[in-house]
XYZ file of N, CA, C and O in Angstrom:
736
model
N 88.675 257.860 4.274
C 87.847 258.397 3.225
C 87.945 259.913 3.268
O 87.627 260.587 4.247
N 88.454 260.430 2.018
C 88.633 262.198 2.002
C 87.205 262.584 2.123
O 86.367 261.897 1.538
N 86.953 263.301 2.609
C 85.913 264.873 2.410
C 86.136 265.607 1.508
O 87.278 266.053 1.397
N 84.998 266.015 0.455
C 85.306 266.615 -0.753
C 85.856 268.442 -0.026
O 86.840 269.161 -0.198
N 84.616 268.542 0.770
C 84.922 269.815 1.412
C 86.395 270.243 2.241
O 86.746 271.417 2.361
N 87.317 268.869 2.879
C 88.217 269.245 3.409
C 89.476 269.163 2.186
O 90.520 269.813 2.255
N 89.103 268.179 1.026
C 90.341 268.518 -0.063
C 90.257 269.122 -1.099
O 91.009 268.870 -2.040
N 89.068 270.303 -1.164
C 89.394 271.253 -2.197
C 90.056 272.205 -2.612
O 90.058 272.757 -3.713
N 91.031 272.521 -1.052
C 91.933 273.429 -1.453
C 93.425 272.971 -1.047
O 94.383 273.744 -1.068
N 93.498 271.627 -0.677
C 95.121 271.271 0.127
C 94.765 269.538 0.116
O 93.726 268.892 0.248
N 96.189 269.187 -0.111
C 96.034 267.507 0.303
C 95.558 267.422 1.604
O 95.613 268.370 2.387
N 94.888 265.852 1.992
C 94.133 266.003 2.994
C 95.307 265.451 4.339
O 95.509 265.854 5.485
N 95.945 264.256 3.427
C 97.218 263.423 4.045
C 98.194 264.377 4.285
O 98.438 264.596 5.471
N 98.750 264.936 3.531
C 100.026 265.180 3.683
C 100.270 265.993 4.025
O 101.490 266.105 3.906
N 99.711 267.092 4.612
C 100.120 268.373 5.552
C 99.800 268.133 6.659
O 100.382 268.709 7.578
N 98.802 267.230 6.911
C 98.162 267.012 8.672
C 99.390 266.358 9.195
O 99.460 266.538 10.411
N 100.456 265.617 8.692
C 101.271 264.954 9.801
C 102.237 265.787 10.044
O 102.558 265.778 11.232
N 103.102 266.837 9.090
C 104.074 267.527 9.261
C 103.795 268.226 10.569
O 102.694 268.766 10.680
N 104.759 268.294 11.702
C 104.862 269.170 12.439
C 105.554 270.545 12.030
O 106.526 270.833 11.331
N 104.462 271.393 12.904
C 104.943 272.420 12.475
C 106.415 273.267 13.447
O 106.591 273.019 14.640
N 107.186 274.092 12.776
C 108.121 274.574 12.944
C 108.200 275.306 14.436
O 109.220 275.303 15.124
N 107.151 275.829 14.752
C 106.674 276.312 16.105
C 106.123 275.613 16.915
O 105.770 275.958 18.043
N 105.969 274.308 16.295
C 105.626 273.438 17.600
C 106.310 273.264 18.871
O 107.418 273.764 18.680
N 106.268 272.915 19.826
C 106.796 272.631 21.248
C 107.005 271.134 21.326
O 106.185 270.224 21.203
N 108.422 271.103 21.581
C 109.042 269.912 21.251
C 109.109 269.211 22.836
O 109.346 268.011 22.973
N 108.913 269.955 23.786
C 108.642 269.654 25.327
C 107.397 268.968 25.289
O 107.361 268.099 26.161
N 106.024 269.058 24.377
C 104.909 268.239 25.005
C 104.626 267.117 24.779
O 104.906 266.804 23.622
N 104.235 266.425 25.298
C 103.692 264.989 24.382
C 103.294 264.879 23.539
O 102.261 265.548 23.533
N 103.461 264.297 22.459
C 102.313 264.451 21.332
C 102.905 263.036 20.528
O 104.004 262.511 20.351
N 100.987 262.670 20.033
C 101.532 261.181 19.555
C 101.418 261.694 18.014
O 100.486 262.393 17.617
N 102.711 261.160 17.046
C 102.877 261.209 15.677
C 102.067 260.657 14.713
O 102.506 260.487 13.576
N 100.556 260.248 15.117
C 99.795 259.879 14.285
C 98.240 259.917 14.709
O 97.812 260.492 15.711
N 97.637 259.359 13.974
C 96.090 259.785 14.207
C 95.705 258.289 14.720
O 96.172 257.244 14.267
N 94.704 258.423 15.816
C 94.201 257.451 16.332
C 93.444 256.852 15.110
O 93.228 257.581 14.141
N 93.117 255.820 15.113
C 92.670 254.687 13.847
C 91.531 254.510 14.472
O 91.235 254.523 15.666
N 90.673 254.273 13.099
C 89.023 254.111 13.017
C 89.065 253.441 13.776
O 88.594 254.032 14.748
N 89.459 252.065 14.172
C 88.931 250.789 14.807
C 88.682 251.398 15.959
O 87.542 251.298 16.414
N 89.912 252.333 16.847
C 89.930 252.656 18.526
C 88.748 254.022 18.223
O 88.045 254.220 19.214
N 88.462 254.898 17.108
C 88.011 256.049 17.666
C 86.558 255.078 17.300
O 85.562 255.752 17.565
N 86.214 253.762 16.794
C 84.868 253.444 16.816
C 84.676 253.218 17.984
O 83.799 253.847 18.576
N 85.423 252.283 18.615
C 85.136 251.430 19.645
C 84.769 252.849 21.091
O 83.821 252.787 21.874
N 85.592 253.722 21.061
C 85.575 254.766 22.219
C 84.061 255.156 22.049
O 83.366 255.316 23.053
N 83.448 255.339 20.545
C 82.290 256.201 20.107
C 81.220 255.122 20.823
O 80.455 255.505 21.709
N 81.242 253.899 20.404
C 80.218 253.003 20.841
C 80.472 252.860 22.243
O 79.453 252.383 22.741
N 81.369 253.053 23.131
C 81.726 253.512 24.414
C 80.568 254.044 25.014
O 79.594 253.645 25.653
N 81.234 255.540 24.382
C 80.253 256.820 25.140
C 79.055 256.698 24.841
O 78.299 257.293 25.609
N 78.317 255.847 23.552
C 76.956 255.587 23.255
C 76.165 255.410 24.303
O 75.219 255.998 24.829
N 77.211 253.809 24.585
C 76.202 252.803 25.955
C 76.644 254.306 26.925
O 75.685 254.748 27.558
N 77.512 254.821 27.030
C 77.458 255.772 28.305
C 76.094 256.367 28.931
O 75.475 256.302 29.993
N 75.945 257.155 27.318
C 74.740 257.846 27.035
C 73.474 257.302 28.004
O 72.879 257.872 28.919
N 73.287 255.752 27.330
C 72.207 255.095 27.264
C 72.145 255.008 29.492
O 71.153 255.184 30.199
N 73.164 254.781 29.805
C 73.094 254.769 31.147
C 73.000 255.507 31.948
O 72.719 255.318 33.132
N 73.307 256.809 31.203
C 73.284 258.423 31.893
C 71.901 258.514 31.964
O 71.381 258.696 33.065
N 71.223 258.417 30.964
C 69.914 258.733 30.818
C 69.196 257.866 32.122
O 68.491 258.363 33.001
N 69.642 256.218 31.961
C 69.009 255.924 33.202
C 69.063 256.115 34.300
O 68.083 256.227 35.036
N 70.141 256.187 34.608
C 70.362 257.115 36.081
C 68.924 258.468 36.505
O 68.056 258.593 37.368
N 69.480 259.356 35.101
C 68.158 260.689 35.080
C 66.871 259.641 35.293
O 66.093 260.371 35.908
N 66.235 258.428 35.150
C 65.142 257.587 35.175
C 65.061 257.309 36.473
O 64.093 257.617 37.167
N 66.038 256.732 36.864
C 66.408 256.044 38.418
C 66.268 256.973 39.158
O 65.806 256.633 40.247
N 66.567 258.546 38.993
C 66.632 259.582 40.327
C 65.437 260.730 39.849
O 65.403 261.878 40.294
N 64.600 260.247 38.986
C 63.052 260.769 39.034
C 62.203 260.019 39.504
O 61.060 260.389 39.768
N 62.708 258.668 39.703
C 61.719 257.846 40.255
C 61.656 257.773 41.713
O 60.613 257.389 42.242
N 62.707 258.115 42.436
C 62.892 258.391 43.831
C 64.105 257.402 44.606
O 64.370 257.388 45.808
N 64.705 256.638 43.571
C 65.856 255.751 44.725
C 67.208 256.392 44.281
O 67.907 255.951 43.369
N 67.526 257.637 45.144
C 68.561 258.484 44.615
C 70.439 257.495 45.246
O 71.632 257.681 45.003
N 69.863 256.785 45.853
C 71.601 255.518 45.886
C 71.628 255.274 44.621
O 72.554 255.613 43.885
N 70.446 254.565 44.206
C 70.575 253.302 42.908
C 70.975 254.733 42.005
O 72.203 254.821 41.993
N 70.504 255.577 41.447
C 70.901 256.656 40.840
C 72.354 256.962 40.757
O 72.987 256.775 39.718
N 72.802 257.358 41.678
C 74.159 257.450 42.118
C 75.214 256.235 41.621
O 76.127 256.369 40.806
N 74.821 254.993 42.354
C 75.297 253.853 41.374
C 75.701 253.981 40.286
O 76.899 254.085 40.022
N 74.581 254.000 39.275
C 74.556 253.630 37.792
C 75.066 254.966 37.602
O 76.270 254.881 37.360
N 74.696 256.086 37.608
C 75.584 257.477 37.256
C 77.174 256.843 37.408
O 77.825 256.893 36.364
N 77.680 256.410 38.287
C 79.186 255.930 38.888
C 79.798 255.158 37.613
O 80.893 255.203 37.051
N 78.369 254.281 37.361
C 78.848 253.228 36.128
C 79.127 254.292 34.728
O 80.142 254.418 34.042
N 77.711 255.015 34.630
C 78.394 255.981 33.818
C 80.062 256.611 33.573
O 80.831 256.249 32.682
N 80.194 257.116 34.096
C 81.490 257.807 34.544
C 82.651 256.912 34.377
O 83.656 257.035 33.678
N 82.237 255.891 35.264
C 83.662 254.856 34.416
C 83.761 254.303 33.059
O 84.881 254.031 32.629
N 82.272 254.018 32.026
C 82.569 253.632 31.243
C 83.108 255.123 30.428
O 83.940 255.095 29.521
N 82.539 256.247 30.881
C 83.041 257.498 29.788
C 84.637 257.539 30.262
O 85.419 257.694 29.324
N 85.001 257.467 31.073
C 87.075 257.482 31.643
C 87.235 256.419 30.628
O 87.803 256.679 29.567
N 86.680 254.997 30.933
C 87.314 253.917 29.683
C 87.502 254.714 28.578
O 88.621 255.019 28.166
N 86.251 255.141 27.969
C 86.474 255.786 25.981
C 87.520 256.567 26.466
O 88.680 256.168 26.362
N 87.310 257.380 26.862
C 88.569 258.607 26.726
C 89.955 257.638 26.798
O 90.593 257.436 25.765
N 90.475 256.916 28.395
C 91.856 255.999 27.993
C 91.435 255.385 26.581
O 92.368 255.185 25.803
N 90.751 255.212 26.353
C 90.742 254.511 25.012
C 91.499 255.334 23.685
O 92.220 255.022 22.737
N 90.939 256.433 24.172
C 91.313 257.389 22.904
C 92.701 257.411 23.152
O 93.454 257.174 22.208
N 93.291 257.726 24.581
C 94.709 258.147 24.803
C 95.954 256.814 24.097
O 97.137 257.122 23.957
N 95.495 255.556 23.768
C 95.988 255.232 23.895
C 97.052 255.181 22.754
O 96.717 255.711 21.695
N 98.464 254.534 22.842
C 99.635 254.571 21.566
C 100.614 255.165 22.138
O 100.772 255.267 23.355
N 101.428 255.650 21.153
C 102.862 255.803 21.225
C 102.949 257.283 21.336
O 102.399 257.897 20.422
N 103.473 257.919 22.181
C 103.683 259.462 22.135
C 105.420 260.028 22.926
O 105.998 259.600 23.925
N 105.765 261.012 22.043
C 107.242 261.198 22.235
C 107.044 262.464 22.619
O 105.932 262.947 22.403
N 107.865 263.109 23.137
C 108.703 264.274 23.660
C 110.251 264.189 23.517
O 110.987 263.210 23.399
N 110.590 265.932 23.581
C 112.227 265.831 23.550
C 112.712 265.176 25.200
O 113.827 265.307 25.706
N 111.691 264.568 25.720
C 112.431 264.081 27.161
C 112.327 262.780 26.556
O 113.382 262.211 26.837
N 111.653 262.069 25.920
C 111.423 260.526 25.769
C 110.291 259.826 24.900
O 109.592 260.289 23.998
N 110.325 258.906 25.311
C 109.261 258.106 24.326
C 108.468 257.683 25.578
O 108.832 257.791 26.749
N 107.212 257.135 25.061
C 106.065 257.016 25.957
C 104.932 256.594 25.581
O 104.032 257.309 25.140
N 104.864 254.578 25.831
C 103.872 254.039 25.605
C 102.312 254.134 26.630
O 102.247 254.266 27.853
N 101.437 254.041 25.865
C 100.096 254.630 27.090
C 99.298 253.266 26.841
O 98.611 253.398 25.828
N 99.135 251.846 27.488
C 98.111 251.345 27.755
C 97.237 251.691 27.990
O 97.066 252.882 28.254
N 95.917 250.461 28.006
C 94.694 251.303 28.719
C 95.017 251.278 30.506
O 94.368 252.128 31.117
N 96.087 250.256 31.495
C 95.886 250.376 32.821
C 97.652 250.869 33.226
O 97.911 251.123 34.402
N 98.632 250.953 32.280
C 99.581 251.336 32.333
C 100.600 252.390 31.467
O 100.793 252.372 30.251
N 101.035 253.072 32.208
C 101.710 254.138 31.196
C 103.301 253.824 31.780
O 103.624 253.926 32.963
N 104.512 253.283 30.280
C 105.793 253.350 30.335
C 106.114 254.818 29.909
O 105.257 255.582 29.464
N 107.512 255.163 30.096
C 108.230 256.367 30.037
C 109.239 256.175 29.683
O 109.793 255.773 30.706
N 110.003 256.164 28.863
C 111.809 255.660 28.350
C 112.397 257.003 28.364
O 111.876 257.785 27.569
N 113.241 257.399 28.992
C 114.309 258.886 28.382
C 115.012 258.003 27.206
O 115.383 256.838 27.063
N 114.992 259.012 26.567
C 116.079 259.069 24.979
C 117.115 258.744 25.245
O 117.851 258.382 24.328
N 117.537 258.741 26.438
C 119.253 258.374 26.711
C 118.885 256.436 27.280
O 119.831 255.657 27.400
N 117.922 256.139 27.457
C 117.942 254.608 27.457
C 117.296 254.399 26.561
O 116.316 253.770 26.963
N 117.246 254.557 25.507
C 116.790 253.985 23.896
C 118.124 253.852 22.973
O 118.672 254.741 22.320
N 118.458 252.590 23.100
C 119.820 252.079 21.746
C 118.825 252.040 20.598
O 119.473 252.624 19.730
N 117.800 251.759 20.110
C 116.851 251.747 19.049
C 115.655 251.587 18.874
O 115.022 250.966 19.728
N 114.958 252.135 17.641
C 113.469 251.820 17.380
C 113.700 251.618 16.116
O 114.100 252.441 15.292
N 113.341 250.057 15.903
C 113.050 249.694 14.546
C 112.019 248.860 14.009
O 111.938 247.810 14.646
N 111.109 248.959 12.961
C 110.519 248.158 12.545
C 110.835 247.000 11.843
O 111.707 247.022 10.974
N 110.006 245.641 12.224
C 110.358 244.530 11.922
C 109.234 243.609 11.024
O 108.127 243.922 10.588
N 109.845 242.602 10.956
C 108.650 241.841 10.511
C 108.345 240.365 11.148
O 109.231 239.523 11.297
N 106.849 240.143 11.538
C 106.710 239.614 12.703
C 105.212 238.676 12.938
O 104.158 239.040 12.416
N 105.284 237.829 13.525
C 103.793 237.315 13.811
C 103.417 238.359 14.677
O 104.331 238.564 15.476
N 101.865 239.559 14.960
C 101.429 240.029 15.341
C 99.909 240.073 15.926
O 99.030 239.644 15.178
N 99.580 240.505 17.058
C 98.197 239.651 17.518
C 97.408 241.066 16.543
O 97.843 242.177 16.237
N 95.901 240.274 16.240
C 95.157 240.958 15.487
C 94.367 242.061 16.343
O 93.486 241.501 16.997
N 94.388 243.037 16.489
C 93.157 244.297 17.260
C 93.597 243.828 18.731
O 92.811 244.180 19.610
N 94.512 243.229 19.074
C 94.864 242.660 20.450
C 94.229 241.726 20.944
O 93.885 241.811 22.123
N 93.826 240.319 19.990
C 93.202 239.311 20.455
C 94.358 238.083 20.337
O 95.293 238.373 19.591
N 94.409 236.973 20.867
C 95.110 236.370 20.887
C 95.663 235.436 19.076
O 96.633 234.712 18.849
N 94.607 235.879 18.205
C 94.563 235.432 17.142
C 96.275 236.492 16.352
O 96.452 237.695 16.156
N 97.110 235.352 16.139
C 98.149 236.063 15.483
C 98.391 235.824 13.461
O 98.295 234.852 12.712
N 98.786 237.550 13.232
C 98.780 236.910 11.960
C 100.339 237.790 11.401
O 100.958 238.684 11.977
N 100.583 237.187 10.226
C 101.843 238.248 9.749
C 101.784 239.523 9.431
O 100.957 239.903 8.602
N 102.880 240.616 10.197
C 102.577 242.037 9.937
C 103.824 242.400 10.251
O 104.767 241.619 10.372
N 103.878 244.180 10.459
C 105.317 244.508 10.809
C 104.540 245.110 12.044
O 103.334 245.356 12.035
N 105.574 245.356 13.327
C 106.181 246.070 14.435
C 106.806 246.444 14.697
O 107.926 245.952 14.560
N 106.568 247.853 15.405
C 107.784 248.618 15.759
C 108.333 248.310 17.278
O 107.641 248.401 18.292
N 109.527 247.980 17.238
C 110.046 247.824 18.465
C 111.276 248.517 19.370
O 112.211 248.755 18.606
N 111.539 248.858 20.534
C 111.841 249.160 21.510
C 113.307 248.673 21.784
O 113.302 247.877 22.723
N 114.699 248.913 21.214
C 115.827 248.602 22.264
C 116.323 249.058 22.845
O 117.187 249.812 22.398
N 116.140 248.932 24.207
C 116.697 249.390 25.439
C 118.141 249.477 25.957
O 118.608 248.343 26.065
N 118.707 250.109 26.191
C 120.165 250.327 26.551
C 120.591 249.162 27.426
O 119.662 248.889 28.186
N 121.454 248.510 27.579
C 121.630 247.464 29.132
C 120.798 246.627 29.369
O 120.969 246.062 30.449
N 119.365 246.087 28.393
C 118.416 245.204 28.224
C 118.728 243.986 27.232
O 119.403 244.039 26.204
N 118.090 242.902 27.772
C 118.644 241.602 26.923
C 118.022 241.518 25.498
O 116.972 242.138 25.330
N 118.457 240.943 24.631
C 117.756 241.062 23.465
C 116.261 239.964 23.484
O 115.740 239.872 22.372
N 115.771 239.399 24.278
C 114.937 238.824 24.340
C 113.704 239.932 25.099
O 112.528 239.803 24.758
N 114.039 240.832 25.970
C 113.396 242.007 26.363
C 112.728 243.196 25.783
O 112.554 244.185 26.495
N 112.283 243.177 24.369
C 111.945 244.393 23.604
C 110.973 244.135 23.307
O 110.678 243.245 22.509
N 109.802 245.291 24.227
C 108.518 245.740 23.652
C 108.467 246.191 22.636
O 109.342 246.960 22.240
N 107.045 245.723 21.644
C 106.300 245.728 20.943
C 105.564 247.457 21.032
O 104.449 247.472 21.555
N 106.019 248.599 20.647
C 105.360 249.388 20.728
C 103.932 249.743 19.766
O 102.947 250.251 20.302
N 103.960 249.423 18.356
C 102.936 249.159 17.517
C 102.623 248.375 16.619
O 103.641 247.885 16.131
N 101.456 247.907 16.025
C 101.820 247.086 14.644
C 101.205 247.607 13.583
O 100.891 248.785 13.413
N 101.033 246.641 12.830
C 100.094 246.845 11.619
C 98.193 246.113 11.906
O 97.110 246.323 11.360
N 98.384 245.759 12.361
C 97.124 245.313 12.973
C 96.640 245.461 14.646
O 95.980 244.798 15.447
N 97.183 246.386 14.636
C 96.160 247.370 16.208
C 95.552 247.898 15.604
O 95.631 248.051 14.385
N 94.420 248.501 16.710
C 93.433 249.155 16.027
C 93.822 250.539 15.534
O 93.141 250.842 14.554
N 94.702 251.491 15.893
C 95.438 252.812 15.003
C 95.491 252.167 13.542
O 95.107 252.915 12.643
N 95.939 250.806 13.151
C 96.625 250.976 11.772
C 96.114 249.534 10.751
O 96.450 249.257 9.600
N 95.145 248.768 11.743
C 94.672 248.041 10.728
C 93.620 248.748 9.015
O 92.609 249.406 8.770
N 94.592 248.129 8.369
C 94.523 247.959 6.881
C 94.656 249.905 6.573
O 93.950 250.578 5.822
N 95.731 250.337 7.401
C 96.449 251.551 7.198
C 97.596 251.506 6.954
O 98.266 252.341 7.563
N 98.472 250.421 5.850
C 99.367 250.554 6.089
C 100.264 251.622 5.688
O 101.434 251.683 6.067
N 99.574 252.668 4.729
C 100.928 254.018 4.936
C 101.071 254.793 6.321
O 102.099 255.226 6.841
N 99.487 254.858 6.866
C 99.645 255.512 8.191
C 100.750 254.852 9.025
O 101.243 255.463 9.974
N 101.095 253.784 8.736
C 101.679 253.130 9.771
C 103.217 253.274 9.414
O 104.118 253.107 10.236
N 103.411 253.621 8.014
C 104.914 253.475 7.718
C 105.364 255.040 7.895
O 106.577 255.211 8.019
N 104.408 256.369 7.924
C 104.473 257.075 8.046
C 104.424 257.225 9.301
O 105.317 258.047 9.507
N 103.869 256.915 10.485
C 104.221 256.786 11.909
C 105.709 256.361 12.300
O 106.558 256.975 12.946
N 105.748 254.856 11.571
C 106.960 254.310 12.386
C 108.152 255.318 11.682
O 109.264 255.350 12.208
N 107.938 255.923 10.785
C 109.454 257.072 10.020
C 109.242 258.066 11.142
O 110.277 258.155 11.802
N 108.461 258.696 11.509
C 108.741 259.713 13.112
C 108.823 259.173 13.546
O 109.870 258.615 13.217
N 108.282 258.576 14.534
C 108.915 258.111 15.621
C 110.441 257.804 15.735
O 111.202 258.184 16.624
N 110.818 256.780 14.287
C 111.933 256.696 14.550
C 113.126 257.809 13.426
O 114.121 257.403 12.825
N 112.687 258.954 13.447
C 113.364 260.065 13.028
C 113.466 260.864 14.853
O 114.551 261.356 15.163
N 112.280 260.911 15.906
C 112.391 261.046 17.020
C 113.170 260.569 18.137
O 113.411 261.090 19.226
N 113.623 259.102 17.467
C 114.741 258.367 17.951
C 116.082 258.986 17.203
O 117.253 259.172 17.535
N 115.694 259.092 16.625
C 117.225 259.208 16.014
C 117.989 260.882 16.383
O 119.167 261.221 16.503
N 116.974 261.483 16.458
C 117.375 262.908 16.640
C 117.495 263.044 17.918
O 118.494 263.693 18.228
N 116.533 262.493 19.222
C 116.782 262.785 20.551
C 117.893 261.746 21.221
O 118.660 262.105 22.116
N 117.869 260.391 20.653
C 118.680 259.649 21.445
C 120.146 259.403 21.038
O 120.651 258.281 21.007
N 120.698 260.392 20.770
C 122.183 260.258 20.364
C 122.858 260.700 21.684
O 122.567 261.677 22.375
N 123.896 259.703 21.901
C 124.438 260.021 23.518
C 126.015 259.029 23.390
O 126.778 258.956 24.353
């Protein structure tokens, strides 16, 4: 949904994705905007965070400064969850490509990427086991079997459900990022 205030003087879409000319092609950076679904879910995250921080401040005015400590602890991990939450998706550099789970992070150099292409595919919905038809972008690996290729995004994760230009506009960098770094 545009903001009247952010599109009164410039499209709101179409300049935010262009990288700019002075950018630094050494850092990570993911080619698209995290999607409502993940930046809700992180927000209702840090909510309950909130709600537990506060008890802790309850728990260590009342005098049992362990139990305090505890639940503060719980705090803290659920605020690390939102944040991996936020991190998560597809992010490239001129060294590689680089998927970020929430408990694992892959790393590919450009010189073991034969391709990234989007397909069309049964895809799980928001990452539940419920599958429905969508496209994905996928992963071929140099010296890897063709039965071996991760799933790097779809159309129904939470970045891109019922986004589908964001998503066709993602998978064109990324794989303009393939195409420009992994020639070998």
């Amino acid at each position: 949904m545009p903001l009247p205030f952010l599109t009164a003087d410039r499209a709101f879409e179409a300049a935010d994705d262009v990288a700019l000319p002075f950018d630094d092609h050494e850092r990570w950076r993911r080619p698209y905007r995290p999607g409502p679904w993940r930046v809700g879910a992180a927000a209702l995250w840090l909510l309950l965070a909130s709600y537990v921080l506060f008890a802790a401040v309850i728990i260590a005015l009342t005098g049992t400064l362990p139990g305090a400590g505890v639940v503060f602890g719980i705090a803290l991990a659920i605020i690390a969850g939102a944040l991996r939450l936020l991190r998560l998706g597809v992010w490239v550099s001129s060294r590689g490509l680089r998927q970020v789970k929430f408990l694992v992070t892959r790393t590919v150099p450009w010189e073991q990427v034969a391709a990234v292409r989007t397909v069309q595919q049964p895809v799980r919905w928001l990452g539940l086991p419920r599958t429905v038809q969508g496209q994905a972008l996928l992963l071929v690996r140099r010296g890897r079997s063709a039965d071996d290729v991760p799933m790097l995004m779809t159309t129904h994760n939470a970045d891109f459900l019922a986004r589908v230009a964001a998503f066709e506009r993602a998978t064109d960098s990324i794989e303009a990022w393939a195409a420009e770094n992994s020639r070998g």
